[in-house]
Short mmCIF file of C-alpha atoms in Angstrom, two decimals:
data_model
loop_
_atom_site.label_atom_id
_atom_site.label_comp_id
_atom_site.label_asym_id
_atom_site.label_seq_id
_atom_site.Cartn_x
_atom_site.Cartn_y
_atom_site.Cartn_z
CA MET A 1 -9.97 19.16 -1.82
CA LYS A 2 -8.04 19.36 -5.48
CA SER A 3 -4.22 18.33 -4.33
CA ILE A 4 -1.00 20.69 -5.17
CA SER A 5 0.99 17.76 -6.20
CA LEU A 6 0.68 16.42 -10.08
CA TYR A 7 1.62 12.62 -9.87
CA VAL A 8 -0.89 10.20 -11.83
CA ALA A 9 -1.75 7.48 -10.79
CA ASN A 10 -1.70 4.94 -13.44
CA ASN A 11 0.13 2.41 -12.33
CA SER A 12 2.94 2.75 -15.31
CA TYR A 13 6.12 0.91 -14.78
CA LEU A 14 7.61 4.47 -13.95
CA THR A 15 5.50 4.33 -10.93
CA LYS A 16 6.94 1.51 -10.02
CA LEU A 17 9.92 2.31 -10.07
CA HIS A 18 11.95 3.18 -6.89
CA PRO A 19 12.42 6.88 -6.02
CA PHE A 20 15.63 6.38 -5.88
CA THR A 21 16.38 5.53 -9.25
CA LYS A 22 14.36 8.23 -10.44
CA LEU A 23 16.45 10.80 -8.84
CA LEU A 24 19.47 9.56 -9.99
CA TYR A 25 18.10 9.79 -13.72
CA ILE A 26 17.36 13.84 -13.07
CA ALA A 27 21.32 14.39 -11.74
CA ALA A 28 22.38 12.06 -15.01
CA ALA A 29 19.79 14.18 -16.70
CA VAL A 30 21.13 17.31 -15.65
CA SER A 31 24.54 16.41 -14.98
CA ILE A 32 25.70 15.13 -18.50
CA PRO A 33 25.11 17.60 -20.92
CA LEU A 34 26.11 20.91 -18.41
CA LEU A 35 29.78 18.48 -18.10
CA SER A 36 29.63 17.92 -21.87
CA GLY A 37 28.43 21.50 -23.14
CA ARG A 38 27.41 20.56 -26.51
CA LEU A 39 24.25 21.40 -28.07
CA TRP A 40 23.16 18.07 -29.20
CA MET A 41 23.89 16.28 -25.98
CA PHE A 42 20.73 18.37 -24.61
CA CYS A 43 19.23 17.46 -27.52
CA THR A 44 19.47 13.65 -26.78
CA TRP A 45 18.30 14.02 -22.70
CA ILE A 46 15.38 15.96 -24.36
CA GLY A 47 14.53 13.02 -25.99
CA VAL A 48 15.09 10.47 -23.77
CA SER A 49 12.97 12.18 -21.32
CA LEU A 50 10.17 12.70 -23.95
CA ILE A 51 10.77 8.86 -25.00
CA ILE A 52 10.21 7.92 -20.94
CA LEU A 53 7.21 10.46 -20.74
CA THR A 54 5.57 8.92 -23.64
CA SER A 55 6.09 5.32 -22.41
CA GLY A 56 4.62 5.86 -18.98
CA LYS A 57 1.62 7.80 -20.29
CA LEU A 58 2.69 10.80 -19.13
CA LEU A 59 3.14 13.56 -21.95
CA ARG A 60 -0.30 15.02 -22.01
CA LYS A 61 0.36 15.47 -18.50
CA THR A 62 3.66 17.28 -19.26
CA PHE A 63 2.88 20.02 -22.03
CA PRO A 64 1.48 22.06 -19.07
CA LEU A 65 4.30 22.43 -17.51
CA ILE A 66 6.86 23.51 -20.65
CA ALA A 67 3.67 25.89 -21.36
CA PHE A 68 4.25 27.56 -17.69
CA SER A 69 7.81 28.39 -18.47
CA PHE A 70 7.34 29.20 -22.52
CA THR A 71 6.74 32.66 -22.02
CA ILE A 72 9.83 32.49 -20.26
CA LEU A 73 11.18 31.25 -22.46
CA LEU A 74 10.55 33.46 -25.50
CA THR A 75 11.12 36.46 -23.45
CA ILE A 76 14.68 34.63 -22.83
CA PHE A 77 14.81 34.23 -27.27
CA LEU A 78 13.64 37.76 -27.85
CA ILE A 79 16.55 39.69 -25.17
CA HIS A 80 19.65 37.97 -25.79
CA GLY A 81 18.76 37.66 -29.91
CA LEU A 82 18.16 41.40 -30.07
CA PHE A 83 19.83 42.85 -27.34
CA HIS A 84 23.16 40.56 -26.41
CA THR A 85 26.07 42.09 -25.86
CA GLY A 86 28.79 40.04 -28.02
CA ASN A 87 26.12 40.60 -30.97
CA THR A 88 28.04 41.19 -34.13
CA THR A 89 26.37 39.08 -37.04
CA VAL A 90 23.09 39.10 -37.85
CA ILE A 91 21.50 36.26 -39.29
CA PHE A 92 17.85 36.97 -39.63
CA SER A 93 15.62 40.40 -39.62
CA ILE A 94 12.00 40.94 -39.12
CA GLY A 95 10.93 43.80 -40.42
CA PRO A 96 12.88 46.39 -38.17
CA LEU A 97 14.00 44.39 -35.38
CA HIS A 98 17.47 41.81 -35.71
CA PHE A 99 18.26 38.87 -34.96
CA TYR A 100 22.12 38.36 -33.39
CA LYS A 101 23.82 35.07 -34.52
CA GLU A 102 25.43 35.26 -31.07
CA GLY A 103 22.80 35.91 -28.65
CA VAL A 104 20.33 33.12 -30.62
CA LEU A 105 22.97 30.40 -29.81
CA TYR A 106 23.27 31.76 -26.27
CA SER A 107 19.83 32.23 -25.35
CA ALA A 108 19.32 28.94 -27.43
CA LYS A 109 22.11 26.92 -24.51
CA ILE A 110 19.34 28.70 -21.73
CA GLY A 111 16.11 27.63 -23.14
CA LEU A 112 17.12 23.93 -24.08
CA ASN A 113 18.91 23.57 -20.49
CA ILE A 114 15.44 24.59 -19.06
CA LEU A 115 13.30 22.72 -20.60
CA ASN A 116 15.95 19.95 -20.71
CA MET A 117 15.72 20.47 -16.72
CA LEU A 118 11.68 20.62 -16.13
CA LEU A 119 11.07 17.39 -18.70
CA SER A 120 13.64 14.76 -16.68
CA PHE A 121 12.38 16.56 -13.15
CA ALA A 122 8.80 15.73 -14.94
CA VAL A 123 9.28 12.35 -14.67
CA PHE A 124 10.12 11.92 -11.26
CA ILE A 125 7.44 14.35 -10.37
CA LEU A 126 4.77 13.29 -12.54
CA SER A 127 5.59 9.34 -11.62
CA THR A 128 6.29 10.00 -7.78
CA LYS A 129 3.62 10.06 -4.70
CA PRO A 130 5.47 12.44 -2.29
CA SER A 131 4.25 10.57 0.81
CA GLU A 132 6.07 7.60 -0.81
CA PHE A 133 9.86 9.70 -1.40
CA VAL A 134 9.08 10.96 2.30
CA GLU A 135 8.63 7.37 3.40
CA GLU A 136 12.01 5.97 1.52
CA LEU A 137 13.76 9.13 2.37
CA GLU A 138 12.95 8.06 6.30
CA LYS A 139 13.87 5.15 5.96
CA LYS A 140 17.74 6.10 4.79
CA GLY A 141 17.66 7.82 8.45
CA PHE A 142 16.04 11.24 6.94
CA SER A 143 14.61 12.82 10.11
CA PRO A 144 10.62 11.84 10.41
CA ARG A 145 9.95 15.69 12.31
CA PHE A 146 11.09 16.85 8.47
CA GLY A 147 9.08 13.97 7.06
CA TYR A 148 6.12 15.24 8.76
CA ILE A 149 7.47 19.10 7.27
CA ILE A 150 6.24 17.98 4.18
CA ASN A 151 3.60 15.91 3.57
CA SER A 152 1.73 18.42 5.77
CA VAL A 153 2.51 20.94 3.55
CA PHE A 154 0.56 18.47 1.05
CA GLN A 155 -2.76 18.48 3.68
CA ILE A 156 -2.25 22.25 4.75
CA ILE A 157 -2.58 23.87 1.29
CA PRO A 158 -5.99 22.65 0.12
CA GLN A 159 -6.87 23.84 3.62
CA MET A 160 -6.34 27.05 3.60
CA ILE A 161 -7.23 27.26 -0.54
CA GLY A 162 -10.82 26.46 0.89
CA THR A 163 -10.35 29.05 3.76
CA MET A 164 -9.38 31.30 1.59
CA HIS A 165 -12.31 30.59 -0.78
CA THR A 166 -14.60 30.83 1.78
CA ILE A 167 -13.17 34.48 3.03
CA ALA A 168 -12.96 35.96 -0.10
CA ASP A 169 -16.58 35.35 -0.64
CA ALA A 170 -17.34 36.63 2.62
CA GLN A 171 -15.70 39.84 2.14
CA ARG A 172 -17.24 40.48 -0.56
CA SER A 173 -20.76 39.79 0.33
CA ARG A 174 -19.21 43.20 2.26
CA GLY A 175 -17.83 45.31 -0.15
CA THR A 176 -14.80 44.41 -1.33
CA GLU A 177 -13.86 44.72 -4.62
CA THR A 178 -11.79 42.24 -6.41
CA GLU A 179 -11.54 43.41 -9.86
CA GLY A 180 -10.87 46.92 -11.72
CA SER A 181 -7.57 49.10 -11.14
CA LEU A 182 -4.08 48.48 -9.73
CA PHE A 183 -4.83 50.30 -7.07
CA THR A 184 -8.45 48.15 -6.38
CA ARG A 185 -6.68 45.38 -6.33
CA ALA A 186 -4.12 46.23 -4.22
CA LYS A 187 -6.67 47.50 -1.76
CA ALA A 188 -8.55 44.45 -2.21
CA LEU A 189 -4.84 41.78 -0.80
CA ILE A 190 -5.11 43.19 2.89
CA PRO A 191 -8.33 41.88 3.51
CA LEU A 192 -8.06 38.73 1.74
CA ILE A 193 -4.69 37.98 2.94
CA SER A 194 -4.84 38.29 6.99
CA PRO A 195 -8.11 36.73 7.91
CA VAL A 196 -6.46 33.43 6.40
CA ILE A 197 -2.89 34.03 7.73
CA ALA A 198 -3.39 34.92 11.11
CA GLY A 199 -6.04 31.49 10.84
CA SER A 200 -3.63 29.34 10.09
CA LEU A 201 -1.54 30.38 12.58
CA ILE A 202 -4.00 30.26 15.29
CA ASN A 203 -4.72 26.23 14.43
CA THR A 204 -0.58 25.86 15.11
CA ARG A 205 -1.02 25.55 18.65
CA GLU A 206 -4.27 23.46 18.63
CA ARG A 207 -1.78 21.18 16.11
CA ALA A 208 0.89 21.37 17.80
CA ILE A 209 -1.03 20.23 20.46
CA ALA A 210 -2.85 17.35 19.02
CA LEU A 211 0.65 16.47 17.66
CA GLU A 212 1.95 16.38 20.79
CA VAL A 213 -0.43 14.56 22.40
CA ARG A 214 0.01 11.66 20.13
CA GLY A 215 3.93 11.13 20.36
CA PHE A 216 5.31 13.53 18.23
CA GLY A 217 8.55 14.25 19.98
CA SER A 218 9.61 9.84 20.55
CA GLY A 219 13.04 9.29 19.53
CA ILE A 220 12.01 6.32 19.20
CA LYS A 221 12.31 4.04 16.15
CA ARG A 222 9.73 4.62 13.56
CA THR A 223 7.95 0.85 11.44
CA TYR A 224 6.79 1.70 8.28
CA LEU A 225 3.70 1.13 6.89
CA THR A 226 4.92 -0.40 3.05
CA ASP A 227 7.80 -1.93 2.11
CA HIS A 228 9.05 -0.65 -1.48
CA PRO A 229 12.42 -3.79 -2.83
CA LYS A 230 15.09 -2.54 -5.22
CA SER A 231 13.32 -4.48 -8.62
CA LYS A 232 15.75 -6.23 -10.60
CA VAL A 233 14.99 -3.45 -13.31
CA ASP A 234 16.07 -0.84 -10.51
CA ILE A 235 19.19 -2.56 -10.16
CA LEU A 236 19.89 -2.20 -13.88
CA CYS A 237 18.48 1.42 -14.36
CA ARG A 238 20.89 3.04 -11.78
CA LEU A 239 23.86 0.81 -12.91
CA ILE A 240 22.72 2.08 -16.38
CA LEU A 241 22.55 5.70 -15.26
CA TYR A 242 25.95 5.83 -12.69
CA ALA A 243 28.34 4.04 -16.28
CA ALA A 244 26.90 7.27 -18.22
CA ILE A 245 27.33 9.66 -15.40
CA LEU A 246 30.97 8.35 -14.98
CA ILE A 247 31.37 8.04 -18.39
CA ALA A 248 30.91 11.82 -18.89
CA VAL A 249 32.67 12.70 -15.70
CA CYS A 250 35.59 11.04 -17.37
CA TRP A 251 35.94 13.28 -21.20
CA ARG A 252 35.62 16.09 -19.56
CA ILE A 253 38.89 15.28 -17.47
CA THR A 254 39.81 14.02 -20.44
CA LEU A 255 39.08 16.87 -22.51
CA CYS A 256 40.72 19.44 -19.91
CA LEU A 257 44.05 17.36 -19.79
CA ILE A 258 44.49 17.10 -23.51
CA MET B 1 23.94 39.18 20.84
CA LYS B 2 24.20 35.34 22.40
CA ASN B 3 20.42 34.88 21.91
CA LEU B 4 20.40 35.69 17.87
CA PHE B 5 20.58 31.83 16.27
CA LYS B 6 19.14 30.61 19.67
CA THR B 7 16.02 28.00 17.97
CA LYS B 8 13.92 25.88 20.13
CA PHE B 9 13.03 22.67 18.09
CA ASN B 10 10.03 21.67 19.77
CA THR B 11 6.99 20.18 18.35
CA ALA B 12 5.04 23.95 18.03
CA CYS B 13 8.05 25.12 15.86
CA ILE B 14 7.78 22.27 13.65
CA VAL B 15 4.34 22.64 13.05
CA LEU B 16 5.18 26.14 11.90
CA ILE B 17 7.09 25.21 9.18
CA PRO B 18 4.51 23.65 7.11
CA THR B 19 1.67 26.54 7.68
CA CYS B 20 3.97 29.02 6.57
CA ILE B 21 4.99 26.96 3.67
CA GLY B 22 1.75 26.97 2.99
CA ILE B 23 0.79 30.81 3.51
CA ASN B 24 3.93 31.49 1.05
CA TYR B 25 1.77 29.68 -0.89
CA LEU B 26 -0.91 31.40 -0.40
CA GLY B 27 0.28 35.20 -1.64
CA LYS B 28 1.21 33.75 -4.16
CA LEU B 29 -1.69 32.74 -5.56
CA ILE B 30 -3.47 35.60 -4.30
CA ALA B 31 -0.99 37.69 -5.41
CA SER B 32 -1.89 36.15 -9.69
CA THR B 33 -5.62 36.22 -8.41
CA LEU B 34 -5.32 39.94 -8.05
CA LYS B 35 -3.25 40.18 -11.19
CA LEU B 36 -0.92 42.44 -9.06
CA PRO B 37 3.06 43.00 -10.74
CA LEU B 38 4.29 41.59 -7.61
CA TRP B 39 5.00 38.43 -6.13
CA LEU B 40 4.60 38.10 -2.25
CA ASP B 41 5.31 34.34 -2.62
CA CYS B 42 7.84 35.39 1.34
CA ILE B 43 5.68 36.66 3.76
CA GLY B 44 5.34 32.90 5.58
CA THR B 45 9.16 32.86 5.54
CA CYS B 46 8.85 36.28 6.85
CA ILE B 47 6.69 35.04 9.57
CA GLY B 48 8.48 32.40 10.73
CA ALA B 49 11.79 33.60 10.86
CA ILE B 50 10.08 36.68 13.27
CA LEU B 51 8.10 34.04 15.64
CA GLY B 52 11.05 31.15 15.13
CA GLY B 53 14.20 33.30 14.69
CA PRO B 54 16.25 32.85 11.81
CA LEU B 55 17.22 29.55 11.78
CA ILE B 56 13.23 28.83 11.44
CA GLY B 57 12.82 30.96 8.57
CA ALA B 58 15.72 29.56 7.07
CA ILE B 59 14.27 26.27 7.61
CA CYS B 60 11.23 27.16 5.53
CA GLY B 61 12.38 29.06 2.99
CA ALA B 62 14.61 25.91 2.34
CA ALA B 63 12.08 23.65 2.37
CA ASN B 64 9.49 25.97 0.36
CA ASN B 65 11.27 26.57 -2.26
CA LEU B 66 12.45 22.31 -2.23
CA ILE B 67 8.69 21.24 -1.59
CA TYR B 68 7.53 22.42 -4.84
CA GLY B 69 10.29 22.23 -6.22
CA PHE B 70 9.79 18.28 -6.28
CA THR B 71 6.20 18.13 -6.54
CA THR B 72 4.36 20.88 -8.06
CA GLY B 73 6.48 20.94 -11.67
CA ASP B 74 7.39 24.14 -11.13
CA ASN B 75 11.07 22.73 -10.89
CA ILE B 76 13.08 26.47 -11.87
CA THR B 77 12.55 27.83 -7.69
CA LEU B 78 14.55 24.50 -6.63
CA ILE B 79 17.13 27.45 -7.24
CA TYR B 80 16.32 29.63 -5.49
CA ALA B 81 16.33 27.68 -2.63
CA LEU B 82 19.47 29.82 -1.87
CA THR B 83 17.43 33.02 -2.45
CA SER B 84 14.62 32.14 0.62
CA LEU B 85 17.14 30.61 2.52
CA GLY B 86 19.38 33.94 2.76
CA ILE B 87 15.95 35.90 3.29
CA GLY B 88 14.82 33.73 6.21
CA LEU B 89 17.52 34.16 7.53
CA ALA B 90 18.35 37.69 7.32
CA VAL B 91 15.01 38.87 8.54
CA GLY B 92 14.80 36.61 10.99
CA ILE B 93 18.18 38.62 12.76
CA MET B 94 16.96 41.60 12.03
CA ALA B 95 13.56 40.96 13.89
CA ARG B 96 16.22 39.38 16.78
CA LEU B 97 17.51 42.54 16.79
CA SER B 98 14.38 43.92 17.54
CA PHE B 99 14.02 45.74 14.65
CA MET B 100 10.41 45.03 13.67
CA LYS B 101 9.11 46.32 17.34
CA LYS B 102 8.53 49.89 14.63
CA THR B 103 7.06 50.14 11.35
CA SER B 104 9.94 52.67 10.64
CA GLY B 105 12.38 49.23 11.81
CA ALA B 106 10.22 46.73 9.54
CA LEU B 107 10.71 49.18 6.31
CA LEU B 108 14.42 48.77 6.99
CA THR B 109 13.87 45.01 7.73
CA ALA B 110 12.22 45.08 4.46
CA VAL B 111 15.01 46.99 2.56
CA VAL B 112 17.55 44.30 4.28
CA GLY B 113 15.67 41.41 3.12
CA GLY B 114 15.23 42.57 -0.70
CA LEU B 115 18.78 43.13 -1.44
CA THR B 116 19.51 39.80 0.52
CA ALA B 117 17.19 39.04 -2.14
CA VAL B 118 19.18 40.60 -5.31
CA VAL B 119 22.88 40.09 -3.98
CA ILE B 120 21.49 35.74 -4.05
CA SER B 121 19.33 35.96 -7.21
CA THR B 122 21.36 37.68 -9.73
CA PRO B 123 24.29 34.87 -10.17
CA LEU B 124 21.45 32.45 -10.22
CA ASN B 125 19.00 34.32 -12.63
CA ILE B 126 22.25 35.45 -15.00
CA LEU B 127 23.35 31.56 -14.84
CA PHE B 128 19.85 29.87 -15.79
CA TRP B 129 17.92 32.48 -17.59
CA GLY B 130 20.43 34.81 -19.02
CA GLY B 131 19.86 37.97 -16.71
CA THR B 132 15.50 37.60 -16.47
CA THR B 133 13.37 37.22 -13.74
CA GLY B 134 10.20 36.49 -15.63
CA ASN B 135 8.74 39.77 -14.44
CA ILE B 136 7.55 41.79 -16.45
CA TRP B 137 8.70 45.36 -14.69
CA GLY B 138 12.18 43.52 -14.29
CA ASP B 139 12.37 42.55 -17.91
CA ALA B 140 11.46 45.44 -19.59
CA LEU B 141 13.94 47.22 -17.50
CA PHE B 142 16.86 44.35 -18.37
CA ALA B 143 15.90 45.13 -22.13
CA THR B 144 16.44 48.91 -21.53
CA THR B 145 19.81 48.03 -20.29
CA GLN B 146 20.89 45.45 -22.56
CA ALA B 147 19.67 47.38 -25.53
CA SER B 148 22.03 50.62 -24.40
CA GLY B 149 24.78 48.08 -23.61
CA PHE B 150 25.24 47.78 -20.22
CA PRO B 151 26.73 44.31 -19.17
CA VAL B 152 24.39 41.55 -18.19
CA TRP B 153 24.88 41.82 -14.32
CA LEU B 154 23.83 45.53 -14.39
CA GLY B 155 21.19 44.63 -15.45
CA SER B 156 20.24 42.05 -13.88
CA PHE B 157 21.26 43.56 -10.75
CA LEU B 158 18.58 46.05 -11.87
CA ASP B 159 16.17 43.94 -12.64
CA GLU B 160 15.76 41.93 -9.75
CA LEU B 161 16.68 44.90 -7.57
CA VAL B 162 13.31 47.23 -9.07
CA VAL B 163 10.74 43.62 -8.25
CA ASP B 164 12.28 42.58 -5.20
CA VAL B 165 12.59 45.64 -2.69
CA PRO B 166 9.25 46.66 -3.01
CA ASP B 167 8.10 43.20 -3.07
CA LYS B 168 9.57 42.80 -0.01
CA VAL B 169 9.12 46.08 1.69
CA LEU B 170 4.94 45.33 1.02
CA THR B 171 5.40 41.76 2.37
CA LEU B 172 6.86 42.59 5.43
CA LEU B 173 4.62 45.44 5.89
CA ILE B 174 1.88 42.87 5.73
CA VAL B 175 3.02 40.61 8.37
CA PHE B 176 4.57 43.69 10.49
CA ALA B 177 0.59 43.63 10.79
CA ILE B 178 -0.29 40.94 11.03
CA VAL B 179 2.08 39.42 14.00
CA LYS B 180 1.42 42.37 15.74
CA PHE B 181 -2.27 41.32 16.67
CA LEU B 182 -1.54 37.46 17.54
CA PRO B 183 -2.58 36.64 20.67
CA ASN B 184 0.50 36.81 23.10
CA LYS B 185 -0.50 32.31 23.75
CA LEU B 186 0.46 31.86 20.36
CA VAL B 187 3.85 33.80 20.38
CA SER B 188 4.93 32.74 23.67
CA LEU B 189 5.01 29.37 22.34
CA TYR B 190 7.89 30.31 19.53
CA THR B 191 10.28 32.56 21.73
CA SER B 192 13.68 31.31 22.71
CA ASP B 193 14.32 33.69 25.43
CA ASP B 194 11.99 32.97 28.61
CA THR B 195 12.68 31.44 31.47
CA ILE B 196 11.51 28.96 33.72
CA GLU B 197 11.18 30.18 37.33
CA LYS B 198 10.34 27.40 40.06
CA LEU B 199 7.93 28.19 42.67
CA ASP B 200 10.08 25.81 45.53
#
């Protein structure tokens, strides 16, 4: 069963960093360019994320993520480049289409912001095991019930996809058409989706009983299987990131005051 | 009325949440396999809201986007956690006001849920995407409104409206059909207005 998590267990230094350090990196990478509001700041942080991803041997895994949102970035560029309401100065034309400076700048800012967010999240997502992240959250006082919710999503989804494939095959063998016109495809929706949903809801009853028997509802303090102490690298990274955020905030405040 | 937000946080309800998140994922998967021009990504949230109440619905919605945002690289969904939370809350409240008993009530719930989604999503769309939604039909409409000089917020509002309301109508009709045929021994695990009678 294929997991839906994108975690890559390649044992690089990134996977060994504490999850919270990587979270702080996201906070810094997203907030600092927004605070400064400069286009070159977005580019700098995109560069930093790319360097980190390369050094963690994760760059190849990043491309599918970018490709996923590339079409949306393209739509934004086209719509605003061509039709943005403040458009006055033409910068270039392709045939009858005129691209305007204001719209292109506006879409560049949105596009860079999205790309920056994507890449900084990729640093976290590709190098952090979800269950490890949940365990660290629980150690900080996060409710173990919510921890269970997150962990079990990763077990339930591959299971449900498996069930769905079984049901899809069964329905096809009974003659359900899953390809063709929009109406044919829409008609296939109900026989495909309702057995999976009803079945998985009915399963929750048994799961609830099984968990209850194993002491899920107990309020006693839990112990943890693994220990992940902060390393010196973690502390150093956090200090640098806090300092960077602080500088950006101070710079913004001085800008407002002058 | 005082039962509107009453929620049982027992094991059954906690187990319901990951299942609903899984259902959301499946809905989205099936919609993309069948290449339907809709999202269908909140079937689970609506089921959670109807069975467990508004609070469970809200948790399902928010947790759904947060989990996918932090693990599957689809991190743009993170900001739409607010939208999902709103849908869960709205549908849950409508269900508690017993609108989900008849098909007409289900349609009304769908419209309320869809409008909630539109109102919350539009500012987010403008802020992060410059008004587009990533759906072909909606974005085509957005491009038309922008070309004819409408303000961005109105274009984006219409863009979201033409996609979200039909999406929620179909979602809630599916949900209505499924919830109606769920066995009573399952549904009774979540109902919060039951009373315990003693025989002695």
